[in-house]
Every structure is written in C-alpha cells, then in structure tokens.
CSV table of C-alpha atoms in Angstrom, one decimal:
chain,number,residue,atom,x,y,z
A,27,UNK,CA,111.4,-43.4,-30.0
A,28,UNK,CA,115.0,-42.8,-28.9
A,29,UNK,CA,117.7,-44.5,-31.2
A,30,UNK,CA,121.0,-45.9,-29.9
A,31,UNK,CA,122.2,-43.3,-27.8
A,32,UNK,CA,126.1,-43.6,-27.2
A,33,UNK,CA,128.2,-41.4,-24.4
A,34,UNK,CA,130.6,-39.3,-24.5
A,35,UNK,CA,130.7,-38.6,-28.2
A,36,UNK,CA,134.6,-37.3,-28.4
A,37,UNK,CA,136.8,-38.3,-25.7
A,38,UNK,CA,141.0,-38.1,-25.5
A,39,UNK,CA,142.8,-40.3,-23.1
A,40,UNK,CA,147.0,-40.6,-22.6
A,41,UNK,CA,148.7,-44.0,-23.3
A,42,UNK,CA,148.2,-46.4,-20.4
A,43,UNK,CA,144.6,-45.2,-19.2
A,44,UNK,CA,141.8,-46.4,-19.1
A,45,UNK,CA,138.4,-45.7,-20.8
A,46,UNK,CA,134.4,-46.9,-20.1
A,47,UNK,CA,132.3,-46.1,-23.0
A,48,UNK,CA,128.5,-46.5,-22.6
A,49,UNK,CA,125.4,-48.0,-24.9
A,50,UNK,CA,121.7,-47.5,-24.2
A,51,UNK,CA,119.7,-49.4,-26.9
A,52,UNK,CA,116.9,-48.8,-28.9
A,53,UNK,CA,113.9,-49.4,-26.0
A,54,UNK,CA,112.8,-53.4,-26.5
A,55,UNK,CA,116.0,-54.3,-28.0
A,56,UNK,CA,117.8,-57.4,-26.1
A,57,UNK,CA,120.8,-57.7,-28.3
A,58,UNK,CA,124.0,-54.5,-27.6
A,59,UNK,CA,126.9,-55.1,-30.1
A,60,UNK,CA,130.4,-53.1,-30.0
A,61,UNK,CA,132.7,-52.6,-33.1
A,62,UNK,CA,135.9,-50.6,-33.6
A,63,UNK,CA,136.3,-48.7,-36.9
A,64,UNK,CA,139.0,-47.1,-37.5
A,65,UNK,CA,139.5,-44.2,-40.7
A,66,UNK,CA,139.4,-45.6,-43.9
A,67,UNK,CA,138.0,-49.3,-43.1
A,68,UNK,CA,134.5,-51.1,-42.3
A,69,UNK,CA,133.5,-51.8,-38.9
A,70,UNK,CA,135.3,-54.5,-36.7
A,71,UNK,CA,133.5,-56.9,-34.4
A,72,UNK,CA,134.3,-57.1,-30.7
A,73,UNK,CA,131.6,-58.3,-28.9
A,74,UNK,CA,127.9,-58.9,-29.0
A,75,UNK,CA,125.7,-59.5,-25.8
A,76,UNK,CA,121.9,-60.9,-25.7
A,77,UNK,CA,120.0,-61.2,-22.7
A,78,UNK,CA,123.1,-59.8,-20.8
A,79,UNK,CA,125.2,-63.2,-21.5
A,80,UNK,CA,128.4,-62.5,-24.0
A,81,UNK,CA,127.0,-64.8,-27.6
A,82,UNK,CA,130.3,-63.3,-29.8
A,83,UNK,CA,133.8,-61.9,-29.0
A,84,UNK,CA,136.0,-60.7,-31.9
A,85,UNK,CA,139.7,-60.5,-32.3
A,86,UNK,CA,140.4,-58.2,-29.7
A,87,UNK,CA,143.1,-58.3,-26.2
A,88,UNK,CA,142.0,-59.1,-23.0
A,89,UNK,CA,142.3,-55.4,-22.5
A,90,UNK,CA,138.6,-55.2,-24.1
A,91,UNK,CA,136.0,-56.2,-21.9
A,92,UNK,CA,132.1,-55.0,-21.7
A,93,UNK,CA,129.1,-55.9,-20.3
A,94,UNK,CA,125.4,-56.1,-20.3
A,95,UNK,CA,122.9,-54.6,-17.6
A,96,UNK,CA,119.4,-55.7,-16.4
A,97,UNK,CA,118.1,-52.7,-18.6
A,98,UNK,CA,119.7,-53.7,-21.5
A,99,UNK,CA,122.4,-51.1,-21.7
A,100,UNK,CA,126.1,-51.7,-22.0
A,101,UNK,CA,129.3,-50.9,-20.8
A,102,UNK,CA,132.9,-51.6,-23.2
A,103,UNK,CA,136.2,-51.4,-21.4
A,104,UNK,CA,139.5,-50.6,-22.7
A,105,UNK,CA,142.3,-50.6,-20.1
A,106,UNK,CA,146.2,-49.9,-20.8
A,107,UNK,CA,145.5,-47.7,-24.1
A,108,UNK,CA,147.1,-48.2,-26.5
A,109,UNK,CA,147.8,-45.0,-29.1
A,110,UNK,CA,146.3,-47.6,-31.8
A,111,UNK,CA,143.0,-47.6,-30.0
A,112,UNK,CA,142.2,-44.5,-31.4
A,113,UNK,CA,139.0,-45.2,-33.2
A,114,UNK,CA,135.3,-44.9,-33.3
A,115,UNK,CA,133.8,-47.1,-31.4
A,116,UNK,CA,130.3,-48.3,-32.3
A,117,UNK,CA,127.6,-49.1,-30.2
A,118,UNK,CA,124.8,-51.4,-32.3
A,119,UNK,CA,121.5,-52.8,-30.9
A,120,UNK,CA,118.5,-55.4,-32.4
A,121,UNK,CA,115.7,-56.8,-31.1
A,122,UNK,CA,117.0,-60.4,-31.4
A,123,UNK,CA,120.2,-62.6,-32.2
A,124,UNK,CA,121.8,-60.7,-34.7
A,125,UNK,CA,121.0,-63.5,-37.9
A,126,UNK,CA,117.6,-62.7,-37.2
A,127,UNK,CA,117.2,-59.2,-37.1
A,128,UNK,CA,119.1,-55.9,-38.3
A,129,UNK,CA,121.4,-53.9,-36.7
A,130,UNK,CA,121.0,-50.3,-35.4
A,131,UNK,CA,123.9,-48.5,-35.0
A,132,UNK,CA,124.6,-45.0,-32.3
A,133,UNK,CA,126.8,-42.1,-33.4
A,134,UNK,CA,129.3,-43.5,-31.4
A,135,UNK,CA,132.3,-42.5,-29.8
A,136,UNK,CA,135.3,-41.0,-30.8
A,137,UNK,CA,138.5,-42.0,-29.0
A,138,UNK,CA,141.6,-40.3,-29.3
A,139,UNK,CA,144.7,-41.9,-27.5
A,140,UNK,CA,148.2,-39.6,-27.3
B,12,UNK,CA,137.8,-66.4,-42.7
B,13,UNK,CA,135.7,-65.0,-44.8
B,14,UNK,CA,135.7,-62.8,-47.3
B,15,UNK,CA,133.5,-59.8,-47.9
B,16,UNK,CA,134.5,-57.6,-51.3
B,17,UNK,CA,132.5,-54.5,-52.6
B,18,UNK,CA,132.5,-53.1,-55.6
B,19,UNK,CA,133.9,-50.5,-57.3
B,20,UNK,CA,135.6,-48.9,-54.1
B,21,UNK,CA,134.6,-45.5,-55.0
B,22,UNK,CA,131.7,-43.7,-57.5
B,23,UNK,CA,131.2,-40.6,-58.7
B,24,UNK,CA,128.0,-39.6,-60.6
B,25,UNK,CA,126.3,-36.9,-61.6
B,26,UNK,CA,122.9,-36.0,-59.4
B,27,UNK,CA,119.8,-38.0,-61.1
B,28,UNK,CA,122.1,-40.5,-62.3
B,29,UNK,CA,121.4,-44.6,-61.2
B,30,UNK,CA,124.3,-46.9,-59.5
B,31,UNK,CA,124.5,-50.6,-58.8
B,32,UNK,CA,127.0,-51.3,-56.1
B,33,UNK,CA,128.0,-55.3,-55.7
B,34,UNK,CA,129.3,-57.3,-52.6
B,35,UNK,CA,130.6,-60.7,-53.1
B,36,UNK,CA,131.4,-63.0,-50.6
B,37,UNK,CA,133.4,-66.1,-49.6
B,38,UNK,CA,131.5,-68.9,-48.1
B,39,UNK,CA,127.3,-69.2,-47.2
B,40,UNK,CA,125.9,-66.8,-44.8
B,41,UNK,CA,123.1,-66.0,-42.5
B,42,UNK,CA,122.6,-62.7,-42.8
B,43,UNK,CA,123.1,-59.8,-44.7
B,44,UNK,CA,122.8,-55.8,-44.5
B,45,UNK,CA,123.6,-53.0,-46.2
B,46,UNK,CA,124.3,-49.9,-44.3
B,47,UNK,CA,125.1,-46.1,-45.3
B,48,UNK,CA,127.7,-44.7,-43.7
B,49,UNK,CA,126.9,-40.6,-44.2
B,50,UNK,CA,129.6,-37.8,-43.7
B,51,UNK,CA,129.2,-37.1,-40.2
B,52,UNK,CA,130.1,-40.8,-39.6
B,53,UNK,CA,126.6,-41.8,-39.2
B,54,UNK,CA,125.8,-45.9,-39.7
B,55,UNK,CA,122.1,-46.3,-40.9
B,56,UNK,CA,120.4,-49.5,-41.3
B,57,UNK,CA,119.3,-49.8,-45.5
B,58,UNK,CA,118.2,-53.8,-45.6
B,59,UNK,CA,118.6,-56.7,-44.0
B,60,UNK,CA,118.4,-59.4,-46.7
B,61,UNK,CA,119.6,-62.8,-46.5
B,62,UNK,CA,117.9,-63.7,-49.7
B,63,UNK,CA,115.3,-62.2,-52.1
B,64,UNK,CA,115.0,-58.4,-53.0
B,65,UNK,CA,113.7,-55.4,-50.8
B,66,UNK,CA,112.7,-52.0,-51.8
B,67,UNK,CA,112.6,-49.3,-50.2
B,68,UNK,CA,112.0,-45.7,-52.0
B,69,UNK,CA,114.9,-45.1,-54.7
B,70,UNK,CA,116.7,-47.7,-53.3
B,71,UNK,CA,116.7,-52.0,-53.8
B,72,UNK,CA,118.6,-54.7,-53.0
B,73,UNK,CA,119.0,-58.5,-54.2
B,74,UNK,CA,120.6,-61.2,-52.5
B,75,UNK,CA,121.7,-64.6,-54.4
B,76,UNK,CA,122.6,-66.4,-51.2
B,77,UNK,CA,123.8,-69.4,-53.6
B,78,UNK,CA,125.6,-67.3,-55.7
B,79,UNK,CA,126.9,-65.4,-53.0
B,80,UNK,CA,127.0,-62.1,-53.9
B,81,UNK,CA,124.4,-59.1,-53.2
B,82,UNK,CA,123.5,-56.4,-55.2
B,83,UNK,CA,122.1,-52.5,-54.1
B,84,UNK,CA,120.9,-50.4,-56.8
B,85,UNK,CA,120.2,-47.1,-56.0
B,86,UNK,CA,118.1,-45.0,-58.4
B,87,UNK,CA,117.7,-40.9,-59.7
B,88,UNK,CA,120.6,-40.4,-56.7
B,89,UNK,CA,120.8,-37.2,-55.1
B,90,UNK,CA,123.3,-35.6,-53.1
B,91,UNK,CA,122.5,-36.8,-49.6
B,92,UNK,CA,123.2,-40.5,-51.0
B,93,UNK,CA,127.0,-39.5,-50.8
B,94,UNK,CA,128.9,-41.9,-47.7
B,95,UNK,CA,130.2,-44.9,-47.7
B,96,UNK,CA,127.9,-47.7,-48.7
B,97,UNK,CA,129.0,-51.1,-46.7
B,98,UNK,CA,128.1,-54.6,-47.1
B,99,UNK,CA,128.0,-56.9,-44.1
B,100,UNK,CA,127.3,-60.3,-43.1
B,101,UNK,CA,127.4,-63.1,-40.6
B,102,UNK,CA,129.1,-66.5,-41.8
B,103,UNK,CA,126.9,-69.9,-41.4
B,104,UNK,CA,128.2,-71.2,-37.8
B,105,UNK,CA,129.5,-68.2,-37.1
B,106,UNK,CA,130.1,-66.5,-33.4
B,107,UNK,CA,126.8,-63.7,-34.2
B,108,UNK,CA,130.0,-61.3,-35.5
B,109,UNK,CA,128.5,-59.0,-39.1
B,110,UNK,CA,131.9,-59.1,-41.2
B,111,UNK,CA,132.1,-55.8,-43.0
B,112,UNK,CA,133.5,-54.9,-46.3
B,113,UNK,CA,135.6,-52.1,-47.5
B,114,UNK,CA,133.0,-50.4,-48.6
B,115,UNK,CA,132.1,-48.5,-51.5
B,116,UNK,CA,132.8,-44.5,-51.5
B,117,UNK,CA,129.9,-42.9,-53.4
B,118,UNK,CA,130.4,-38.9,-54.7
B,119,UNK,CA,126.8,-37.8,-55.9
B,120,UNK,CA,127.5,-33.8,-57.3
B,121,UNK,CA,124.9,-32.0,-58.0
C-alpha cells in the first residue's frame, strides 16, 4: 500500500505569493494533519482534519488555511509569504483521532521563500 | 503549555553499542510516539505508547504516564539508526495537536 504521498517535494516562491501544497493519505485513513518544521527543531502543529471538519488549529496566522476533501486528501494554504515560511511542511495521516491512533508522516515539502 | 524535553540532545556511539534516550514531560497526556527522523528528512512512525512497553526488533519503549516521562532503548545499534529521534505527545484536553520535542541527535559510526 501507498504511504502518505505529498506534492511538489521542493518548491521556491518570492515574498508575497502564494503557495497550495497537497496531502493524499494513507488509503482508509480519515484523519490529514499538517506541521511546519523548520532546520534544527521538532515538528510544529498547524492543523488536523477528521472526517473533512477542522478538530485542531495551531499557532499559526490567518494566512494558513487547508482543507479536507470527500476522498480524504488535503489541501494547506499559505498566502502573502513570508521569507520565514521557509520550511518543511509535513503532511501526517491516521486512521482515527489522533489520541487513538499513530501518525504517519509524507516526505513532505520543501518551501523555500526569497 | 506543555513541556516536552528529550534527552541528551545529541549521542554518539560506536556501531553495536546500546542507548536509552529519555523524554519527560510537563503535565498528563493522551498519547505518545516516538518517531525517527532519518537523514533525508524522513519521519517514521517507531511506537505509539501512551502507557506500558512495546517492542519491536532492537528497539523498546516504556511509558510511565504517572511519572511522566518515556523511555526508548535502542539495542546492538547500527548505522542506519543515525537521525533525529523525537518524542511527541498530545496533552489531556488538548485540541488533537502531538507537541514535539527537541529531539535527540544520534551518531552511530561504524
């Protein structure tokens, strides 16, 4: 079976653009989490959707949104980059809530802003 | 909020050697997982475990959940154990998010 496939795996993007990164999860999974993670640090929550209703957002601006389709896959949107953005950005899916089941994690997707 | 710590922040051992690697954290939690983070950036799934102890090849964990703290030993290590080991968990009450630690850095030469 297919893991967590992300897409694009590298992108680059100027100051003040915006940027749609996409999520497929694991087939049967409900549950699509994003997180940031920048060089050097763990992981940073910024949303979790189950059942394609939002259940978690993290510290994160407005500028961050996302969403969850009837197949299960996922969208996060970042609009007016910021050169701070720059991360990877890490798509995770389970098969239920996330206190009940583990997380799967994609390669994710490197951002670069300049 | 809370607090997730790991320890130490980085290891380096010798190939065949064994490590314990600790996380401590700040109030009770739900949920708990370990995950390897390899060179390439890849984030793999060791545990999930909220209490008790899991095995799984050369590698264990144990969870104290009143203690709070969690422990992952990781036996006869080879090279291909080398990432980042991290720690996370999701606080009692708390909006589904998994809190991450730093992490722990793990060097195994051969």
């Amino acid at each position: 079976d297919a893991g967590v496939t992300q897409s694009p795996t590298h992108l680059i993007k100027t100051r003040g653009q915006h940027v749609t990164l996409r999520c497929s999860p694991i087939s049967g999974h409900k549950s699509v989490s994003w997180y940031q993670q920048v060089l050097g640090q763990g992981p940073q929550f910024i949303f979790q959707y189950y059942e394609k209703e939002e259940r978690g957002r993290g510290n994160f601006p407005d500028r961050f949104s996302a969403r969850q389709f009837p197949n299960y896959s996922s969208e996060l949107n970042v609009n007016a980059l910021l050169l701070g953005d720059s991360a990877l950005y890490l798509c995770a899916s389970s098969w239920g809530r996330s206190r009940n089941s583990p997380l799967h994690f994609g390669n994710g997707t490197r951002l670069t802003v300049t | 909020g809370i607090q997730v710590e790991q320890s130490p922040p980085d290891l380096i051992l010798q190939e065949g050697a064994n490590s314990t690697l600790r996380c401590n954290f700040s109030d009770s939690v739900n949920n708990l997982q370990w995950f390897h983070q390899n060179p390439w950036g890849q984030l793999i799934n060791l545990f999930y475990i909220p209490s008790g102890t899991k095995q799984n090849g050369r590698l264990s964990a144990t969870t104290v959940a009143t203690e709070r703290y969690s422990l992952l030993y990781i036996s006869s290590s080879q090279t291909t154990d080398s990432g980042v080991y991290f720690c996370a968990v999701e606080l009692v009450g708390g909006s589904e998010k998994l809190v991450f630690g730093k992490g722990t850095k793990l060097t195994v030469n051969p």
